[in-house]
Amino acid sequence: MNEFYKKNVAEVLTKLNTSEDGLNDTEVEKKRAEYGFNELKEGKRKSAIQVFFEQFKDFLVLILIGAAIISMLFNNVESAVVIIVVIIINALLGTIQHIKAEQSLSSLKALSAPSSKVLRNGKKIELPSREVVVGDILFLEAGDYVSADGRIIENFSLQVNESSLTGESESVLKISDTINKDDVALGDRINMVFSGSFVTYGRAVIVVTAIGMSTEIGKIAALLESAKEKKTPLQVSLDAFGKKLAIVILVICALIFGLNIFRGNPLIESFMFAVSLAVAAIPEALSSIVTIVLALGTQKMAQENAIVRRLHAVESLGSVSVICSDKTGTLTQNKMTVKKVHVDSKVVDFDQLTKDDPLEKRLILMSLLCNDAITTNEKELGDPTEVALVNLGAFYDLDELEVRKSYPRLSELPFDSDRKMMSTVHKIGDQSIMITKGALDVLLKRCVKILKTTEPEELKEKHKKDIENINRDFSTSGLRVLAFACKDVEDGKELNLEDEKDLTFAGLIAMMDPPREESAKAVADCISAGIKPVMITGDHKITASAIAKQIGILKSESEAMEGYELDKISDEQLKEKVEQVSVYARVSPEHKIRIVRAWQEKGNVVAMTGDGVNDAPALKQSDIGVAMGITGTEVAKDAAAMVLTDDNFSTIVKSIANGRSIYANIKNSIKFLLSGNTAGIISVLYASLVALPNPFAPVHLLFINLLTDSLPAIAIGLEPHNEHVMKERPRNISEPILNKAFGIEVLVEGFLIAVCTLTAFYLGLRTGNIALASTMAFSTLCLARLFHGFNCRAKESIFRIGVFSNKYSWFAFGIGVIFLVLVLEIPFLMNIFEVEPLTSNEYYTIFGLSVLPLLLVQAYKLLFVK
Ligand code: ATP
């Protein structure tokens, strides 16, 4: 084994055939051919054949197979064949559904695959972590997942959480020096980083020493369980409901079986009938319909910039009652432009900046040095706040890379949103100077002097007042303010947090980050949907309030609160206050957890946005953690249930609308299945109780349940987004999907269809031909259920939501009708499905009775459902 920690950087680079300038494309190809892709092998995926055979494990299918065997034994080959064919078609449909759902889920996963920043062909690029090869030069910064094992070649206060490997939750401080010891334990190889850990602080450049299964985590993990989605709460409760219902139905079937025997019907016939009734009545498709509707729904959400990482999020989305959102980039455009500069005692507008003022120029120079952003002709790379400063430099004809080359960075304390500042040390002339930039309120406290055109002066109370007034003026007009300070430090000084004091104030730079155009509308939509939007930002209270007012989040100043005020109150007090606060300013990530908890304790379902590594706990605590796709760190994305590919607040609101629609669609789809099954069971139960012949042959029930039922159910699940969903209050998360009102609707609608079916049966019986009566009952039940699919599309009438707005439901209806007509008209099928030829009058009767429940329910909805 190569003990890279014992080698110095040059030796490691030679050993790996690479250099500090990284690899070029040809070298990458060679290494890829040698080592493969950087991925941990997953357990094998199930093949289509396996999925197909798994369909036969279902309890009901087993009953049916048993029934087919019994039919064979009693020489009833025809019905055995029908059962087998139906089971096979059903299994095929199930396989297609399963594969389709899996495909859409794995394409979702690919969308949120982790990425890495590497040096290739001399350029820093971002690529999927899977493509990293041994010898790559990799850049790490706070919030990144380490995608491969590597030896640190440049280190800037890197701290890494290695809990996935060592179980140790404290971050490890790394170094780049060689460790001259033998047998150093993994946790002590502090000049190395390991795949699966994540950066909590600082940054580093590393050379990749191992990828994929050769990494330390790869050795531990050996084979990963293929990532299997856990069932969502809805699926779990539907499974439980389905099981209970199955027991009730089996009891009813046993009763009917007993009655049939009692009346002297042949044993085998009675048995077959009871079995097919059980199959027809037990809604075995519930859970799989939910999976497919969720999977297709999430695919649509991905097209609308919201990638759902955990399926259960879709269900909770519909119940969200509070959205806690970042300001910068989510509610605002994150396109910052410098508007004003303050140095000495003057305030200068951007368009009035003169290129020859030495203080201004010095401030701009500082802003380029204490800065990590780069702009090229094609791209702006880095934090938009810093990009704005680089653009300001360009106005002064200063190129950031040249400036940074002339005054190289010797040491640094990276920005972190808890400290709200960052510092770097540079050699300027023969003096080492530390430059600090950050929020004024944290920086000013640490200043003792102020830069003036001549010599720096002592920073007096009056100066502080003036600076604070200027800051207030800037903030009131919604500007984001950065303060700058500096101090001389001794040569060769490695910075630590204690050094950020006794500074000399250098000036302020204020920039504009306008709200996104769509934010105000999205906030208004939220409010009308009964959802409270809350802004949580690291920015200044006045700036935040100004923006919050513009977009409608904040009505009065008293609704704004600052991080330090939060520190002063207990969780209990916060809970009392939380509903009155719409803007939290100058907060740190830990405050976010408290705010989420306070809302949750008030019984709310909370969506919370985040992007930094420190946001991960709050993202996990919230009901729906929402990470930013563009600016978010890998750690935040990993902790989130949903990732926004456009970082846009309005996308969250759209996702909630989608979540509500998907939930409503699932509910409607279940209603369709349950009410149809209820109709079948009521008809049979009634016939048995009043000693009528059985209204259906077993094959009739199988035909309806297994062939014409699932397409309309899926079509209902795909009902397009209904405006209405955002006019209602959020759904109570603890309210079960199958509540009392729902149960009553299922029963009433099932009863209605049963009455029509039995009417057809009675009309048929009047001819004295039982087989004809049965054909009429079967056709009516089948067609009425197909029509009923339209009733189940929405709570409102289809005339309100648009008769043709769901093309899938027409398609499903069409296919169902074609199947039915084929069975009723083609002699071969007529024989198999035990149907009699129908006259046109009988067809009219069937049509009239089948369409009746549709007309009645639609009339009711038009009159009473607004
Ligand atoms: P939000 O939390 O809505 O994204 P934010 O970007 O203002 O808002 P943070 O990134 O935590 O939140 O920044 C907090 C404060 O830190 C800012 O108001 C600014 O004063 C300061 N700041 C932001 N970025 C930098 C940076 N790159 N260097 C130094 N200070 C910064």
JSON list of N, CA and C and ligand atoms in Angstrom, two decimals, residues 326-328 383 385-386 415 417 420-422 437-440 480-482 536-540 586 611, ligand 1:
[
{"chain": "A", "resi": 326, "resn": "ASP", "atom": "N", "xyz": [-34.04, 32.09, 2.81]},
{"chain": "A", "resi": 326, "resn": "ASP", "atom": "CA", "xyz": [-32.92, 33.03, 2.73]},
{"chain": "A", "resi": 326, "resn": "ASP", "atom": "C", "xyz": [-33.34, 34.22, 1.90]},
{"chain": "A", "resi": 327, "resn": "LYS", "atom": "N", "xyz": [-32.62, 35.28, 2.06]},
{"chain": "A", "resi": 327, "resn": "LYS", "atom": "CA", "xyz": [-32.90, 36.43, 1.20]},
{"chain": "A", "resi": 327, "resn": "LYS", "atom": "C", "xyz": [-32.04, 36.37, -0.06]},
{"chain": "A", "resi": 328, "resn": "THR", "atom": "N", "xyz": [-30.70, 36.39, 0.17]},
{"chain": "A", "resi": 328, "resn": "THR", "atom": "CA", "xyz": [-29.80, 36.62, -0.94]},
{"chain": "A", "resi": 328, "resn": "THR", "atom": "C", "xyz": [-29.86, 35.47, -1.94]},
{"chain": "A", "resi": 383, "resn": "ASP", "atom": "N", "xyz": [-18.57, 33.92, -5.13]},
{"chain": "A", "resi": 383, "resn": "ASP", "atom": "CA", "xyz": [-19.67, 34.57, -4.43]},
{"chain": "A", "resi": 383, "resn": "ASP", "atom": "C", "xyz": [-20.05, 35.89, -5.13]},
{"chain": "A", "resi": 385, "resn": "THR", "atom": "N", "xyz": [-21.27, 38.56, -4.13]},
{"chain": "A", "resi": 385, "resn": "THR", "atom": "CA", "xyz": [-20.83, 39.75, -3.40]},
{"chain": "A", "resi": 385, "resn": "THR", "atom": "C", "xyz": [-19.40, 40.10, -3.83]},
{"chain": "A", "resi": 386, "resn": "GLU", "atom": "N", "xyz": [-18.58, 39.05, -3.94]},
{"chain": "A", "resi": 386, "resn": "GLU", "atom": "CA", "xyz": [-17.18, 39.28, -4.29]},
{"chain": "A", "resi": 386, "resn": "GLU", "atom": "C", "xyz": [-17.03, 39.57, -5.78]},
{"chain": "A", "resi": 415, "resn": "PHE", "atom": "N", "xyz": [-14.17, 33.20, 4.93]},
{"chain": "A", "resi": 415, "resn": "PHE", "atom": "CA", "xyz": [-15.47, 33.75, 5.36]},
{"chain": "A", "resi": 415, "resn": "PHE", "atom": "C", "xyz": [-16.30, 32.64, 5.96]},
{"chain": "A", "resi": 417, "resn": "SER", "atom": "N", "xyz": [-20.37, 32.26, 7.80]},
{"chain": "A", "resi": 417, "resn": "SER", "atom": "CA", "xyz": [-21.57, 33.07, 8.03]},
{"chain": "A", "resi": 417, "resn": "SER", "atom": "C", "xyz": [-21.87, 33.23, 9.53]},
{"chain": "A", "resi": 420, "resn": "LYS", "atom": "N", "xyz": [-19.27, 36.24, 10.02]},
{"chain": "A", "resi": 420, "resn": "LYS", "atom": "CA", "xyz": [-19.69, 37.27, 9.07]},
{"chain": "A", "resi": 420, "resn": "LYS", "atom": "C", "xyz": [-18.53, 38.13, 8.59]},
{"chain": "A", "resi": 421, "resn": "MET", "atom": "N", "xyz": [-17.33, 37.59, 8.52]},
{"chain": "A", "resi": 421, "resn": "MET", "atom": "CA", "xyz": [-16.21, 38.32, 7.94]},
{"chain": "A", "resi": 421, "resn": "MET", "atom": "C", "xyz": [-15.13, 37.34, 7.49]},
{"chain": "A", "resi": 422, "resn": "MET", "atom": "N", "xyz": [-14.14, 37.90, 6.76]},
{"chain": "A", "resi": 422, "resn": "MET", "atom": "CA", "xyz": [-12.98, 37.09, 6.38]},
{"chain": "A", "resi": 422, "resn": "MET", "atom": "C", "xyz": [-11.74, 37.97, 6.38]},
{"chain": "A", "resi": 437, "resn": "LYS", "atom": "N", "xyz": [-12.65, 41.95, 5.65]},
{"chain": "A", "resi": 437, "resn": "LYS", "atom": "CA", "xyz": [-13.90, 42.52, 5.15]},
{"chain": "A", "resi": 437, "resn": "LYS", "atom": "C", "xyz": [-15.07, 41.74, 5.76]},
{"chain": "A", "resi": 438, "resn": "GLY", "atom": "N", "xyz": [-16.19, 42.44, 5.95]},
{"chain": "A", "resi": 438, "resn": "GLY", "atom": "CA", "xyz": [-17.33, 41.75, 6.55]},
{"chain": "A", "resi": 438, "resn": "GLY", "atom": "C", "xyz": [-18.45, 42.69, 6.91]},
{"chain": "A", "resi": 439, "resn": "ALA", "atom": "N", "xyz": [-19.36, 42.19, 7.73]},
{"chain": "A", "resi": 439, "resn": "ALA", "atom": "CA", "xyz": [-20.51, 43.00, 8.13]},
{"chain": "A", "resi": 439, "resn": "ALA", "atom": "C", "xyz": [-20.03, 44.13, 9.03]},
{"chain": "A", "resi": 440, "resn": "LEU", "atom": "N", "xyz": [-20.60, 45.34, 8.82]},
{"chain": "A", "resi": 440, "resn": "LEU", "atom": "CA", "xyz": [-20.11, 46.49, 9.58]},
{"chain": "A", "resi": 440, "resn": "LEU", "atom": "C", "xyz": [-20.26, 46.29, 11.09]},
{"chain": "A", "resi": 480, "resn": "ARG", "atom": "N", "xyz": [-26.78, 46.44, 0.30]},
{"chain": "A", "resi": 480, "resn": "ARG", "atom": "CA", "xyz": [-26.04, 45.49, 1.14]},
{"chain": "A", "resi": 480, "resn": "ARG", "atom": "C", "xyz": [-24.66, 46.09, 1.35]},
{"chain": "A", "resi": 481, "resn": "VAL", "atom": "N", "xyz": [-24.25, 46.18, 2.61]},
{"chain": "A", "resi": 481, "resn": "VAL", "atom": "CA", "xyz": [-23.03, 46.93, 2.90]},
{"chain": "A", "resi": 481, "resn": "VAL", "atom": "C", "xyz": [-21.91, 46.01, 3.38]},
{"chain": "A", "resi": 482, "resn": "LEU", "atom": "N", "xyz": [-20.73, 46.20, 2.82]},
{"chain": "A", "resi": 482, "resn": "LEU", "atom": "CA", "xyz": [-19.55, 45.49, 3.29]},
{"chain": "A", "resi": 482, "resn": "LEU", "atom": "C", "xyz": [-18.58, 46.52, 3.86]},
{"chain": "A", "resi": 536, "resn": "ILE", "atom": "N", "xyz": [-35.17, 34.82, 6.42]},
{"chain": "A", "resi": 536, "resn": "ILE", "atom": "CA", "xyz": [-34.10, 34.64, 7.41]},
{"chain": "A", "resi": 536, "resn": "ILE", "atom": "C", "xyz": [-32.80, 34.96, 6.71]},
{"chain": "A", "resi": 537, "resn": "THR", "atom": "N", "xyz": [-32.08, 35.94, 7.18]},
{"chain": "A", "resi": 537, "resn": "THR", "atom": "CA", "xyz": [-30.89, 36.35, 6.43]},
{"chain": "A", "resi": 537, "resn": "THR", "atom": "C", "xyz": [-29.74, 36.72, 7.35]},
{"chain": "A", "resi": 538, "resn": "GLY", "atom": "N", "xyz": [-28.55, 36.59, 6.80]},
{"chain": "A", "resi": 538, "resn": "GLY", "atom": "CA", "xyz": [-27.36, 37.01, 7.54]},
{"chain": "A", "resi": 538, "resn": "GLY", "atom": "C", "xyz": [-27.15, 38.50, 7.37]},
{"chain": "A", "resi": 539, "resn": "ASP", "atom": "N", "xyz": [-27.92, 39.11, 6.48]},
{"chain": "A", "resi": 539, "resn": "ASP", "atom": "CA", "xyz": [-27.71, 40.52, 6.15]},
{"chain": "A", "resi": 539, "resn": "ASP", "atom": "C", "xyz": [-28.23, 41.44, 7.26]},
{"chain": "A", "resi": 540, "resn": "HIS", "atom": "N", "xyz": [-27.96, 42.73, 7.10]},
{"chain": "A", "resi": 540, "resn": "HIS", "atom": "CA", "xyz": [-28.35, 43.75, 8.07]},
{"chain": "A", "resi": 540, "resn": "HIS", "atom": "C", "xyz": [-29.88, 43.88, 8.15]},
{"chain": "A", "resi": 586, "resn": "ARG", "atom": "N", "xyz": [-29.29, 39.21, 10.48]},
{"chain": "A", "resi": 586, "resn": "ARG", "atom": "CA", "xyz": [-28.03, 38.93, 11.18]},
{"chain": "A", "resi": 586, "resn": "ARG", "atom": "C", "xyz": [-28.10, 37.65, 11.98]},
{"chain": "A", "resi": 611, "resn": "ASP", "atom": "N", "xyz": [-27.96, 26.95, 2.31]},
{"chain": "A", "resi": 611, "resn": "ASP", "atom": "CA", "xyz": [-26.93, 26.65, 1.32]},
{"chain": "A", "resi": 611, "resn": "ASP", "atom": "C", "xyz": [-25.59, 26.26, 1.94]},
{"chain": "B", "resi": 1, "resn": "ATP", "atom": "P1", "xyz": [-28.72, 35.13, 3.25]},
{"chain": "B", "resi": 1, "resn": "ATP", "atom": "O1", "xyz": [-28.57, 34.51, 4.60]},
{"chain": "B", "resi": 1, "resn": "ATP", "atom": "O2", "xyz": [-30.08, 35.60, 2.95]},
{"chain": "B", "resi": 1, "resn": "ATP", "atom": "O3", "xyz": [-28.11, 34.35, 2.13]},
{"chain": "B", "resi": 1, "resn": "ATP", "atom": "P2", "xyz": [-26.44, 36.84, 3.37]},
{"chain": "B", "resi": 1, "resn": "ATP", "atom": "O4", "xyz": [-25.77, 36.41, 2.12]},
{"chain": "B", "resi": 1, "resn": "ATP", "atom": "O5", "xyz": [-26.38, 38.28, 3.71]},
{"chain": "B", "resi": 1, "resn": "ATP", "atom": "O6", "xyz": [-27.95, 36.50, 3.38]},
{"chain": "B", "resi": 1, "resn": "ATP", "atom": "P3", "xyz": [-24.39, 35.60, 4.82]},
{"chain": "B", "resi": 1, "resn": "ATP", "atom": "O7", "xyz": [-23.79, 35.05, 3.58]},
{"chain": "B", "resi": 1, "resn": "ATP", "atom": "O8", "xyz": [-24.42, 34.80, 6.06]},
{"chain": "B", "resi": 1, "resn": "ATP", "atom": "O9", "xyz": [-25.86, 36.02, 4.58]},
{"chain": "B", "resi": 1, "resn": "ATP", "atom": "O10", "xyz": [-23.65, 36.97, 5.10]},
{"chain": "B", "resi": 1, "resn": "ATP", "atom": "C1", "xyz": [-23.81, 37.68, 6.29]},
{"chain": "B", "resi": 1, "resn": "ATP", "atom": "C2", "xyz": [-23.06, 38.98, 6.23]},
{"chain": "B", "resi": 1, "resn": "ATP", "atom": "O11", "xyz": [-21.67, 38.70, 6.08]},
{"chain": "B", "resi": 1, "resn": "ATP", "atom": "C3", "xyz": [-23.42, 39.86, 5.03]},
{"chain": "B", "resi": 1, "resn": "ATP", "atom": "O12", "xyz": [-24.44, 40.73, 5.33]},
{"chain": "B", "resi": 1, "resn": "ATP", "atom": "C4", "xyz": [-22.14, 40.59, 4.75]},
{"chain": "B", "resi": 1, "resn": "ATP", "atom": "O13", "xyz": [-22.07, 41.75, 5.57]},
{"chain": "B", "resi": 1, "resn": "ATP", "atom": "C5", "xyz": [-21.08, 39.64, 5.20]},
{"chain": "B", "resi": 1, "resn": "ATP", "atom": "N1", "xyz": [-20.54, 38.93, 4.04]},
{"chain": "B", "resi": 1, "resn": "ATP", "atom": "C6", "xyz": [-21.21, 38.24, 3.12]},
{"chain": "B", "resi": 1, "resn": "ATP", "atom": "N2", "xyz": [-20.38, 37.70, 2.22]},
{"chain": "B", "resi": 1, "resn": "ATP", "atom": "C7", "xyz": [-19.15, 38.04, 2.59]},
{"chain": "B", "resi": 1, "resn": "ATP", "atom": "C8", "xyz": [-17.85, 37.78, 2.08]},
{"chain": "B", "resi": 1, "resn": "ATP", "atom": "N3", "xyz": [-17.64, 37.04, 1.01]},
{"chain": "B", "resi": 1, "resn": "ATP", "atom": "N4", "xyz": [-16.80, 38.30, 2.74]},
{"chain": "B", "resi": 1, "resn": "ATP", "atom": "C9", "xyz": [-16.97, 39.03, 3.85]},
{"chain": "B", "resi": 1, "resn": "ATP", "atom": "N5", "xyz": [-18.17, 39.31, 4.37]},
{"chain": "B", "resi": 1, "resn": "ATP", "atom": "C10", "xyz": [-19.24, 38.85, 3.76]}
]
